[in-house]
Each structure stands twice: as C-alpha cells, then as structure tokens.
mmCIF file of C-alpha atoms and ligand atoms in Angstrom:
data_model
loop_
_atom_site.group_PDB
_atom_site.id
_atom_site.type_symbol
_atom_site.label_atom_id
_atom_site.label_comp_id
_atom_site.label_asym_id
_atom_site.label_seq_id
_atom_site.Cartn_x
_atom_site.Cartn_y
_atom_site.Cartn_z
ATOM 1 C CA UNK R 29 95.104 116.371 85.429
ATOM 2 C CA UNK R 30 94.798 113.757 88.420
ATOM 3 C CA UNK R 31 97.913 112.945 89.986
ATOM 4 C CA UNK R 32 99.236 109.385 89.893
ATOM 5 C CA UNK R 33 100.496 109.716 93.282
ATOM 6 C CA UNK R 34 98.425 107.765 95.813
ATOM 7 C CA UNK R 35 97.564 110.447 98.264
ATOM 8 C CA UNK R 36 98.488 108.090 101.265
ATOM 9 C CA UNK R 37 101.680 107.476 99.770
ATOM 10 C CA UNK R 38 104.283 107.028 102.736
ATOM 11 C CA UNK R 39 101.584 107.342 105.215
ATOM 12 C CA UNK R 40 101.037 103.087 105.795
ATOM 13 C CA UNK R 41 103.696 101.418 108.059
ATOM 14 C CA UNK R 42 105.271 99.078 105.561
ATOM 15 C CA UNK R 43 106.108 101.123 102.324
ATOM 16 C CA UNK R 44 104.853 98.915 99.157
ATOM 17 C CA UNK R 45 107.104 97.762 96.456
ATOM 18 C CA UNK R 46 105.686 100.264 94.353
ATOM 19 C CA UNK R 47 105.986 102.748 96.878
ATOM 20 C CA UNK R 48 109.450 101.982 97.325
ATOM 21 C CA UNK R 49 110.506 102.421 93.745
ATOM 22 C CA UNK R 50 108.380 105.039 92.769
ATOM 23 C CA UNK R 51 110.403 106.644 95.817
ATOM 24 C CA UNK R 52 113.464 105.054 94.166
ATOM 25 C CA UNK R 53 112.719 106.779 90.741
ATOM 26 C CA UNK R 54 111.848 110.420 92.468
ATOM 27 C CA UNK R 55 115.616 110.114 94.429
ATOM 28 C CA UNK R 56 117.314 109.169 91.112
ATOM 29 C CA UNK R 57 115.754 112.041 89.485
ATOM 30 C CA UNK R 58 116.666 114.000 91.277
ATOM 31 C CA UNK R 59 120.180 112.614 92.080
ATOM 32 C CA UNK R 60 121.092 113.830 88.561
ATOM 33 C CA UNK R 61 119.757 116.882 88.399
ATOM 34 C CA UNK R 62 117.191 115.550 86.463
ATOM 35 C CA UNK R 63 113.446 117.429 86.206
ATOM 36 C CA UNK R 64 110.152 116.141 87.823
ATOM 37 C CA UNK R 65 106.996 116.821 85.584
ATOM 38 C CA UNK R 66 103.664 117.220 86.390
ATOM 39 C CA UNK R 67 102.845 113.038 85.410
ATOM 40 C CA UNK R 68 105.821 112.001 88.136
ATOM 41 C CA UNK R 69 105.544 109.931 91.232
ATOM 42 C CA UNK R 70 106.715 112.761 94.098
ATOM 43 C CA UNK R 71 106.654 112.579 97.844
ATOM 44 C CA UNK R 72 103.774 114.510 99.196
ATOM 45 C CA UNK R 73 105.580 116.452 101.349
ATOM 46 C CA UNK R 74 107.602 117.815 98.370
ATOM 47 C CA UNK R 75 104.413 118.645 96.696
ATOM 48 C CA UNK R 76 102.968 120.634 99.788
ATOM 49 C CA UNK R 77 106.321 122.838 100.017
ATOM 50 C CA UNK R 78 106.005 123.737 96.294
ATOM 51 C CA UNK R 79 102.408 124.118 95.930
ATOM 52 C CA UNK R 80 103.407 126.486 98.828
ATOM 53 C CA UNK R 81 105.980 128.293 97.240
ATOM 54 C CA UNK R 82 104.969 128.749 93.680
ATOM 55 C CA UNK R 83 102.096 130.093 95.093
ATOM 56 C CA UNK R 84 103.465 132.613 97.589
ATOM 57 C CA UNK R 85 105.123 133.290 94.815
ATOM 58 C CA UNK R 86 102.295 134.150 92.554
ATOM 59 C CA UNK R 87 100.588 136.058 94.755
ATOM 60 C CA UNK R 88 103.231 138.073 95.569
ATOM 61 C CA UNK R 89 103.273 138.842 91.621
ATOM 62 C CA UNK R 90 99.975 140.161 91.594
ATOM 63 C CA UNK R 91 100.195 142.180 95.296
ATOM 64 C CA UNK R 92 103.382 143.379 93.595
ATOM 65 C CA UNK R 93 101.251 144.759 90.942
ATOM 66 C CA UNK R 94 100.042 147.260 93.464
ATOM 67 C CA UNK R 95 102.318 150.230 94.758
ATOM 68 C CA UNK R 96 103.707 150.537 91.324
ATOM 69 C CA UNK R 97 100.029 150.380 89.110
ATOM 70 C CA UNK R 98 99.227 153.326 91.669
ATOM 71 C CA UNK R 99 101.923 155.633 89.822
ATOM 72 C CA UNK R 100 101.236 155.060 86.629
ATOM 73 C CA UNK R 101 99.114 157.986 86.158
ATOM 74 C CA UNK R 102 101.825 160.262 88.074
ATOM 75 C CA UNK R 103 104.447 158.861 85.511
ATOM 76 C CA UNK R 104 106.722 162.255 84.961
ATOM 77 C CA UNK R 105 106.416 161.810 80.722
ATOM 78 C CA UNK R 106 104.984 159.982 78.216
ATOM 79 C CA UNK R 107 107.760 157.553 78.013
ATOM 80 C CA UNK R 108 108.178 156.444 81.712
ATOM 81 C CA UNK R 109 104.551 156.020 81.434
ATOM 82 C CA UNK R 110 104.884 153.666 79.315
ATOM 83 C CA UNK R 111 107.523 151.942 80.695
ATOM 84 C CA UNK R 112 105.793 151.676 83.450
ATOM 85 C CA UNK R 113 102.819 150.084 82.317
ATOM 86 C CA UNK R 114 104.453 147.288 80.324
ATOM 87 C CA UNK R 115 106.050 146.930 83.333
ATOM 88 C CA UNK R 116 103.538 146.192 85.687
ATOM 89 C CA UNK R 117 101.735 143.924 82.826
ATOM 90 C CA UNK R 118 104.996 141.840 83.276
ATOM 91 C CA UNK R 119 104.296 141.153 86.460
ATOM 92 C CA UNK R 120 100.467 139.964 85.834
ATOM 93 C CA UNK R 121 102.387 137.575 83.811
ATOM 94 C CA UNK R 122 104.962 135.931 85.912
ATOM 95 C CA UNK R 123 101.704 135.798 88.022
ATOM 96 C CA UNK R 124 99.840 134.056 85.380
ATOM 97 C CA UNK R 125 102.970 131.402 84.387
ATOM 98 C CA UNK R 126 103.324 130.806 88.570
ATOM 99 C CA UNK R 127 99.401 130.012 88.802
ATOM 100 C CA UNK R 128 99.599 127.847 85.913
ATOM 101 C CA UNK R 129 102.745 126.082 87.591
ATOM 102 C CA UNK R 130 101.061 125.745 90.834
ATOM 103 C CA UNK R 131 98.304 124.362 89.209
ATOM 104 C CA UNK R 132 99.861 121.406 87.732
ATOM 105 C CA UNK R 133 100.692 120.300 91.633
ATOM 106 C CA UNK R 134 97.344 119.747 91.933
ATOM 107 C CA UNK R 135 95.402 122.739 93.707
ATOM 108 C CA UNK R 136 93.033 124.394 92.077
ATOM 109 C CA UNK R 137 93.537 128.104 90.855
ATOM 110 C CA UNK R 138 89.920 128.864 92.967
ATOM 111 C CA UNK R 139 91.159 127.394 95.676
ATOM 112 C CA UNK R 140 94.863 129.142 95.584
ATOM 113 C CA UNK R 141 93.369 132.766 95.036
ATOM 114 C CA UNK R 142 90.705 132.431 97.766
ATOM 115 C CA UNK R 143 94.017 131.234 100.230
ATOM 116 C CA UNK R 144 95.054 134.847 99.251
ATOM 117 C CA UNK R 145 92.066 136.896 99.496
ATOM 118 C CA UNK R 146 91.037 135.322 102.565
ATOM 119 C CA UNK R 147 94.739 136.110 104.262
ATOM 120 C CA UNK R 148 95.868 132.512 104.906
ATOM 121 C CA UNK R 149 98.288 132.355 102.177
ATOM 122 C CA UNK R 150 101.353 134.547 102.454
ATOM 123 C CA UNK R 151 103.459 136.726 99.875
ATOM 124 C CA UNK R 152 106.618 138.505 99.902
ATOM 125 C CA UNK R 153 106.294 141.018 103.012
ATOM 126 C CA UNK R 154 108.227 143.945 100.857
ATOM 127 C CA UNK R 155 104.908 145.090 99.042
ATOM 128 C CA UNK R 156 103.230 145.763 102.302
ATOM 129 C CA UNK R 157 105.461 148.802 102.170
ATOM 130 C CA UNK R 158 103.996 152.054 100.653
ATOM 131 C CA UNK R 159 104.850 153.531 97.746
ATOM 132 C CA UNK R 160 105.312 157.427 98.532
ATOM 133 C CA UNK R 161 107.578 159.074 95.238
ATOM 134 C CA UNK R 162 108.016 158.734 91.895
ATOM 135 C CA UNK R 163 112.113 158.002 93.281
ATOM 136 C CA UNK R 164 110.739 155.118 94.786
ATOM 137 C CA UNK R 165 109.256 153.636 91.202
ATOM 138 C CA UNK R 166 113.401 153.583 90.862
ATOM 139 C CA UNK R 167 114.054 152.049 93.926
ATOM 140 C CA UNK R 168 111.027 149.223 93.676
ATOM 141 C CA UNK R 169 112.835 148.326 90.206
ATOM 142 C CA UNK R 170 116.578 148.624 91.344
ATOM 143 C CA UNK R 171 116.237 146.990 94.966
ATOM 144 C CA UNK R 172 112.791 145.103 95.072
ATOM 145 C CA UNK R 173 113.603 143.499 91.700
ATOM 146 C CA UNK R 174 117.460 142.905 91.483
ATOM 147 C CA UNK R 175 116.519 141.342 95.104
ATOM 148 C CA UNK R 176 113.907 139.158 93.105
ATOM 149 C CA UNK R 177 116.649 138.179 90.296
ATOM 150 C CA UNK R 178 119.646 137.192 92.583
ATOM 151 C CA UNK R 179 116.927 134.415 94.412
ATOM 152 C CA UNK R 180 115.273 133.817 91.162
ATOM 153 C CA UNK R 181 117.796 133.474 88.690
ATOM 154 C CA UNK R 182 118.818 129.489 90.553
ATOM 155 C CA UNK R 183 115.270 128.682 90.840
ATOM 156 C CA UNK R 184 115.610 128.114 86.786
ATOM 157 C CA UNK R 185 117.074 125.415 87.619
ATOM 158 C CA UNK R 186 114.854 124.110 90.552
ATOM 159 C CA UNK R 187 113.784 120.214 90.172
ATOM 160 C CA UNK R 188 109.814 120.564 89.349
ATOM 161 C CA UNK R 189 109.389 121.247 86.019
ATOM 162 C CA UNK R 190 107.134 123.928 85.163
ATOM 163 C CA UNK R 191 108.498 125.835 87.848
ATOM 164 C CA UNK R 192 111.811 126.171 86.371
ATOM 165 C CA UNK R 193 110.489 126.660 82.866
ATOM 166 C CA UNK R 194 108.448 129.379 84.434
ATOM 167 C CA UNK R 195 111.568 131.403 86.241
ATOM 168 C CA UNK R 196 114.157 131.297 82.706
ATOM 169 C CA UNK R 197 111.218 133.778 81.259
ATOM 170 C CA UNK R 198 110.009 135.551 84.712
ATOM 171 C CA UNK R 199 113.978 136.078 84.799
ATOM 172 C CA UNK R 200 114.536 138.162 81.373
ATOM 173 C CA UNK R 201 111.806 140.366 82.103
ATOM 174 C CA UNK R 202 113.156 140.860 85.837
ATOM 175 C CA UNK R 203 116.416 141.957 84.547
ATOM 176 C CA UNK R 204 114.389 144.313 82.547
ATOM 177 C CA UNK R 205 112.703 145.654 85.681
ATOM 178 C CA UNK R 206 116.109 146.555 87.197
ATOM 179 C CA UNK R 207 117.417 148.350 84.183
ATOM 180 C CA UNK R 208 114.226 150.283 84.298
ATOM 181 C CA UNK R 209 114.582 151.215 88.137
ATOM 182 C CA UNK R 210 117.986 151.858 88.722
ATOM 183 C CA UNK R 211 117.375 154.247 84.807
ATOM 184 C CA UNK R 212 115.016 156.158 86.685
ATOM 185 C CA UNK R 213 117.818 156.792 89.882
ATOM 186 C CA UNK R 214 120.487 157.425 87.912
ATOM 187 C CA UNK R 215 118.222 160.411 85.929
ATOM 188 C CA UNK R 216 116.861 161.960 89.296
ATOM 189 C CA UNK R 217 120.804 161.380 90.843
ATOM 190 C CA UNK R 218 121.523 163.606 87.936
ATOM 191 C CA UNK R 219 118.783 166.375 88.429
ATOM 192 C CA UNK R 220 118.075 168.758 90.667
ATOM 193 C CA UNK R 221 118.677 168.912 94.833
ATOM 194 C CA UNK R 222 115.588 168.054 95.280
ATOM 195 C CA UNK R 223 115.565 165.137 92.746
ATOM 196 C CA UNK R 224 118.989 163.719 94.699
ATOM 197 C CA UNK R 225 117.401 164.027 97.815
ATOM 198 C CA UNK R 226 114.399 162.465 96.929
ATOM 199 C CA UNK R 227 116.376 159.278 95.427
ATOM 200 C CA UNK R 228 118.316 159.121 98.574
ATOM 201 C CA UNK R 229 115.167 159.021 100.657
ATOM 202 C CA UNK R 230 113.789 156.167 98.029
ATOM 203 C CA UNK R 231 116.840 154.016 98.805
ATOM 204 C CA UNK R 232 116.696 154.473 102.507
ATOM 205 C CA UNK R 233 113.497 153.034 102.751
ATOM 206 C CA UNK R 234 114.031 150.018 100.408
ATOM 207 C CA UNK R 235 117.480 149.533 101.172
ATOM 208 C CA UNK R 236 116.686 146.687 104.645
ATOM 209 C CA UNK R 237 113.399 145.668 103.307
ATOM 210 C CA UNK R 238 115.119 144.462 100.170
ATOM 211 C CA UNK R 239 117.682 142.733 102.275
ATOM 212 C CA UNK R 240 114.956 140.593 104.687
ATOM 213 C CA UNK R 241 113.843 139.460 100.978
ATOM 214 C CA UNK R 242 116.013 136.641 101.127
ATOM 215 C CA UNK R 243 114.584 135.157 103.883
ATOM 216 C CA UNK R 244 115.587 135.421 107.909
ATOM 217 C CA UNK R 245 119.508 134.224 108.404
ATOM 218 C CA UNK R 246 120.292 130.266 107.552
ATOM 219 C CA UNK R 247 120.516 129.304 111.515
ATOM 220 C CA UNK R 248 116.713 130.345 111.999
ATOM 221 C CA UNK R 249 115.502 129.230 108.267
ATOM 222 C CA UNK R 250 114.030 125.819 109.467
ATOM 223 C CA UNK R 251 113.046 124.635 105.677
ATOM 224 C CA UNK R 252 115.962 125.519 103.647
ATOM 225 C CA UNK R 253 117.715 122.403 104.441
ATOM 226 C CA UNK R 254 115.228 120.288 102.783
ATOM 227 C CA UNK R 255 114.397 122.536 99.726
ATOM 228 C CA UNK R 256 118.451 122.280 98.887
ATOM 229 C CA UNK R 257 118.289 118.653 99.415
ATOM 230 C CA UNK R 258 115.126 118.475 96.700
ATOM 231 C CA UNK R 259 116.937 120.727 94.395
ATOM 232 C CA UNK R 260 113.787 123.366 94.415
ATOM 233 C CA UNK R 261 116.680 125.715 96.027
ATOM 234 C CA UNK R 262 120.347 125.964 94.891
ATOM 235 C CA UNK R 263 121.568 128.324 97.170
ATOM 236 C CA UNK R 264 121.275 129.464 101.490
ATOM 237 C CA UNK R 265 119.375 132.415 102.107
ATOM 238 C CA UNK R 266 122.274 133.841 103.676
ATOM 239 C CA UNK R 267 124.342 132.858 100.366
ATOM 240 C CA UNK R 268 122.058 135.322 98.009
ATOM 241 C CA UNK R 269 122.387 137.827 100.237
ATOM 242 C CA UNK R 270 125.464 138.351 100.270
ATOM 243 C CA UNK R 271 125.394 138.614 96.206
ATOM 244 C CA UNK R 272 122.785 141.012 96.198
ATOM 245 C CA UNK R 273 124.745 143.187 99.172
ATOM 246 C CA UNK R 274 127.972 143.177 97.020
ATOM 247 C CA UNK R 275 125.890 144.241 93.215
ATOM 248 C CA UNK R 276 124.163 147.315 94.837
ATOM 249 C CA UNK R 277 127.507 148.365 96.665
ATOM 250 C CA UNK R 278 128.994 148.744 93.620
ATOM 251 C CA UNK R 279 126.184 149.903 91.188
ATOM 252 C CA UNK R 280 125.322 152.475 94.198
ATOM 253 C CA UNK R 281 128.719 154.198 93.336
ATOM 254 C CA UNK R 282 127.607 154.952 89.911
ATOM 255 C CA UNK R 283 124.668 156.760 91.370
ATOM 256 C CA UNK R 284 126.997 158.863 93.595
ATOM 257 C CA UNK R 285 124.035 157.894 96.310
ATOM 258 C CA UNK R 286 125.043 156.281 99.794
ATOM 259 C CA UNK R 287 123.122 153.016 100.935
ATOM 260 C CA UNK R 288 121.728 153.475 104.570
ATOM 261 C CA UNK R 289 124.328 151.174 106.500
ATOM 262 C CA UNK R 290 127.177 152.914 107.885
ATOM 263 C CA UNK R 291 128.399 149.303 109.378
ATOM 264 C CA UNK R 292 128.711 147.824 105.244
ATOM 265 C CA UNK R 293 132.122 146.709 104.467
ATOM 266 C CA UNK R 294 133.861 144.020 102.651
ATOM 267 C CA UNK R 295 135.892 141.285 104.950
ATOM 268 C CA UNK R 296 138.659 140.443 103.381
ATOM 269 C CA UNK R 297 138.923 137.679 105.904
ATOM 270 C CA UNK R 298 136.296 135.955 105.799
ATOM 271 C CA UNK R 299 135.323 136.823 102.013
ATOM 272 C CA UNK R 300 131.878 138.351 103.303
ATOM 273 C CA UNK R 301 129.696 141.389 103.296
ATOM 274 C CA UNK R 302 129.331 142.746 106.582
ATOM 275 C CA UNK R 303 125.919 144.998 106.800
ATOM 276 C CA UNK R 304 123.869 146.178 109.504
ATOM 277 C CA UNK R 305 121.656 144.065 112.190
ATOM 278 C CA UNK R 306 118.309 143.441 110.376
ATOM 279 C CA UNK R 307 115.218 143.943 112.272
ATOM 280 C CA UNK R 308 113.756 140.822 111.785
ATOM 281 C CA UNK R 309 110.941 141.771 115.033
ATOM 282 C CA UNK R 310 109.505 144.114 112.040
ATOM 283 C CA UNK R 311 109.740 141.311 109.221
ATOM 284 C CA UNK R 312 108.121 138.593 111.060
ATOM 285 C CA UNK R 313 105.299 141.235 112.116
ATOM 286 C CA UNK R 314 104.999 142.646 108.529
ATOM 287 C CA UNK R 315 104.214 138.236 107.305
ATOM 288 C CA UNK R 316 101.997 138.032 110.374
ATOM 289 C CA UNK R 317 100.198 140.998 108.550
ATOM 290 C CA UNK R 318 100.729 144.035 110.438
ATOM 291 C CA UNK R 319 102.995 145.990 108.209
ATOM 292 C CA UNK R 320 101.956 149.381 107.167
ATOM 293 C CA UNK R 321 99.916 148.370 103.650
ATOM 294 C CA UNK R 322 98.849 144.739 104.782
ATOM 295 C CA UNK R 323 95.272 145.259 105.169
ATOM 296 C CA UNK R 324 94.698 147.906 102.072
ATOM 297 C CA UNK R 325 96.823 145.658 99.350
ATOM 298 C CA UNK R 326 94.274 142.786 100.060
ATOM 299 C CA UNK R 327 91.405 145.106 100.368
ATOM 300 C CA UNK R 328 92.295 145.917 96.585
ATOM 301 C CA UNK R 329 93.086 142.289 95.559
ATOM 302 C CA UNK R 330 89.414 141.282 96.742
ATOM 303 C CA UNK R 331 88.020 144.582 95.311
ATOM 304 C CA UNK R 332 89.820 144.086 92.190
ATOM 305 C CA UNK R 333 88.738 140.218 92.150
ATOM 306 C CA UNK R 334 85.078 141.122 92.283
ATOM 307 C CA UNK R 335 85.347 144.143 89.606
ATOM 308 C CA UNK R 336 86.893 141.188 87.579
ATOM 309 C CA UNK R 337 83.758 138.812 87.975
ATOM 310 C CA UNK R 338 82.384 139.757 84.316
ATOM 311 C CA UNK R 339 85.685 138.967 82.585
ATOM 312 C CA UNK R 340 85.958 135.432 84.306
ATOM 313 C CA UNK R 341 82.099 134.803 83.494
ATOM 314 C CA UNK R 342 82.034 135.886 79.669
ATOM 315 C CA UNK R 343 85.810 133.967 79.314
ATOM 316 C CA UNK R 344 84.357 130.544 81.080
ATOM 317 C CA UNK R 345 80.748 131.290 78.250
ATOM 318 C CA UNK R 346 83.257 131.327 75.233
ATOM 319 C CA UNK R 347 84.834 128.562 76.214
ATOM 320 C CA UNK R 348 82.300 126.635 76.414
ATOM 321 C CA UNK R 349 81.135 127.781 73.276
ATOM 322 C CA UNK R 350 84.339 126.711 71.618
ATOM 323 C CA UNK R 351 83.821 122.962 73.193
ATOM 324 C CA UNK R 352 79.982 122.850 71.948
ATOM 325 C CA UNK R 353 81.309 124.447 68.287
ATOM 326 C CA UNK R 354 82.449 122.056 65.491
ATOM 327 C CA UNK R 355 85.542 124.077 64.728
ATOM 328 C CA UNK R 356 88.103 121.450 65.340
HETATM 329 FE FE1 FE2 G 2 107.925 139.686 88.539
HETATM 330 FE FE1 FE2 G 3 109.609 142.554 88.307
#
C-alpha cells in the first residue's frame, strides 16, 4: 500500500497547513497513547527508526534460527526433539509477523532481506555466539530468550500498530521458549557431574552476552531518548536490565547453579542491581561483525536463501494462478 505521507514532508522551509496538522494529528496520537496504523500521516524520521527496528528485529529472528536448528538432530530424546523443533519454527514466525510489520512502513520484503544478506542491516549480536552443548540449548532458552521477553514484553504496547499487535503473540511463545530452556537446566542441574558442570559452563558463556542484549548503558544510547518520546519504547535500556538481572538471580537459586559475576548484589540503597563491568569493546566489535559466528550465520542465511529459490518461485506461480482463476 502507498503511503499517504508526502515523502518531503518536513523537508520545505515553511511547513504547510496540512503539514502542520497532519503533524498535529501524529502528536495527539500519540499524546494518548493512542496507535498509528499503516494509513497514518507519520514523521519520516519515525518511519526510518522503525523500519529499522522491526527489521533488525526480524532478522535477528531468522539468524536466531541458527545455533539452535543445528542441535536438533543431537536432541538427547524423542521429546526434546520435538520441543525443539516447534521451537525453532516459532521463531520463523515472529520472523514472518516482523517482516510483515516492517512491510507495512513501506520497504519492500526484497529489499529488507537483501539489507541482511548483503551485511548492511544489523541483528541482535548474541547469535554470533556459537552454540557448543546440548546445556547451552538451556541456556539460549533461559538467558537469550527471558532477555528477549523483559525488552519485548513493553514493545506490545509500542505506538505503530502492527508492531505491537505483532509482539502480544511473539510474547506468549517467548515465554514458552524460557520454560523450555531453563526445563532443560534444571534436568542436567539434577544429573550427573558432568551434566552440572556442563550447565554451569552453558551459563558462563551466556550469562554477559545476555546482559549487552539490552543495549549499551542509557548515557551512551544516543536514540533511546527519542524512541521513549514516540512511545515505540516504554522503558531505558538500563531500566530492563536491571529486571532481567534481578529474575535470573533468583530463578538461578532454584538451579543450585552460580551466575558468573562475583561483583552481583542487590543495593539496598539505591534499589539497584549491581553486576559486573560489561565489555562493551567486544559488543560493539561483535555489531561491527567480527564476533566469533558473524561471517558463517550469514554464509547460511544466503545459502539457505538460494536453496529456498524453488519455494518462492512455485508460491509467486500459484498465486498468480489464483488471481487469473474465477474462484472468487
Ligand atoms: Fe522469537
Ligand atoms: Fe524465542
């Protein structure tokens, strides 16, 4: 659908009257907490940043797909296979709902995958770590998705539309996810030595990565201000992390496991989590692309997006079959 939005909106000295109240009307929308749709008048620069982020977003769906489709056949039973599998599916979904939402802004799906494939468009910089045990299937699910939940869980409520309507089902199956993870940690935390130590090792290695999720610290987060002013987010990076650090303190008890942060304590001063110094050097180099699975995940995408050439071909033939058929 064509946007209404004159693409030089803002961009002439003297604002129009129209300009001014379609301006007007976006503000007052959003003023009480009131959605934009697809048909809406919006600023372009709000449409860049969430044509940006839905996307990111997507992608990082379908990268996620990765570490965790490479242990499906190592599954340890039937069952965990299985969950495993529906699992992964999930997440081609909340890929599938994001693309569609992205769409609506006005890019093109072609044009959105090919920012991915050809490595200008960025995703989240925690599947760009390997996946090396069956422990750390647990510790994707516990960490990498109860990270996901505590930022997603507000962006149900973010101003654009189809992005919030998007997040309320990504959401349910998220919490699913976690279940599933920190299920699988809580059976090895019960098994043998080896199984402990193996769990342990898992949460090492997720245990910062999950944390940068969130985003660097509020100071040195030069967007944020402007995304809570729009209402696309409800909460500081800084904010969510701090939920996130006090859940896993806790549910880490019941797996009589240790998280990798001697310095973690509750202030009762301040009311704050207190956790170690991130290393940011290694996040910002990990989005730049040099993080230990950068190159191979998109390898895959691009190998996986030309296996899939066939399937995109015979879908676009039957549809326009349908359109030429008189079957109403
Ligand atoms: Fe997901
Ligand atoms: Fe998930």
């Amino acid at each position: 659908m064509a946007a209404t939005t004159p693409q030089n909106a803002g961009l002439s000295a003297v604002p129009s009257y129209e300009q001014e109240q379609s301006q007007a009307r976006f503000d007052a929308l959003i003023e009480q907490d009131s959605r934009i749709e697809p048909r809406d008048w919006m600023p372009e620069a709000y449409r860049k940043t969430l044509t940006r982020q839905v996307s990111q977003h997507a992608h990082s769906e379908i990268i996620g797909m990765q570490p965790e489709a490479n242990w499906i056949t190592r599954a340890p039973s039937l069952k965990r296979k299985s969950i495993l599998m529906a699992k992964v599916q999930d997440e081609a979904g909340h890929g599938l709902y994001l693309y569609s939402a992205a769409e609506t802004l006005g890019t093109p799906r072609d044009e959105l995958n090919d920012q991915l494939m050809s490595g200008r468009a960025k995703y989240s910089s925690i599947f760009n770590y390997p996946a090396r045990s069956w422990a750390d299937m647990g510790a994707i699910g516990w960490l990498v998705d109860g990270a996901a939940i505590a930022n997603q869980v507000p962006l149900c409520r973010a101003s654009y539309g189809p992005y919030g309507r998007a997040m309320v089902r990504i959401c349910k199956e998220e919490s699913f996810h976690q279940r599933q993870g920190f299920e699988i940690l809580l059976a090895l935390s019960r098994g043998t030595e080896a199984q402990r130590k193996m769990a342990q090792d898992a949460i090492n290695r997720f245990y910062e990565p999950s944390l940068m999720m969130f985003g660097p610290p509020d100071e040195q987060s030069p967007n944020s201000a402007q995304s809570m002013a729009w209402k696309i987010k409800r909460f500081s990076n800084d904010e969510l992390r701090q939920r996130f650090v006090g859940m896993i303190a806790e549910q880490v008890k019941v797996l009589g496991m240790t998280l990798p942060d001697p310095e973690l304590r509750f202030d009762e001063e301040t009311g704050r989590w207190i956790h170690k110094e991130l290393n940011w050097d290694e996040f910002m180099a990990v989005i730049k692309g040099n993080g230990p699975m950068n190159s191979h995940r998109l390898e895959r995408r691009r190998e996986a997006h030309r296996e899939g050439a066939w399937v995109r071909e015979a879908a676009a033939a039957y549809a326009r079959k349908y359109e030429n058929s008189e079957v109403a």
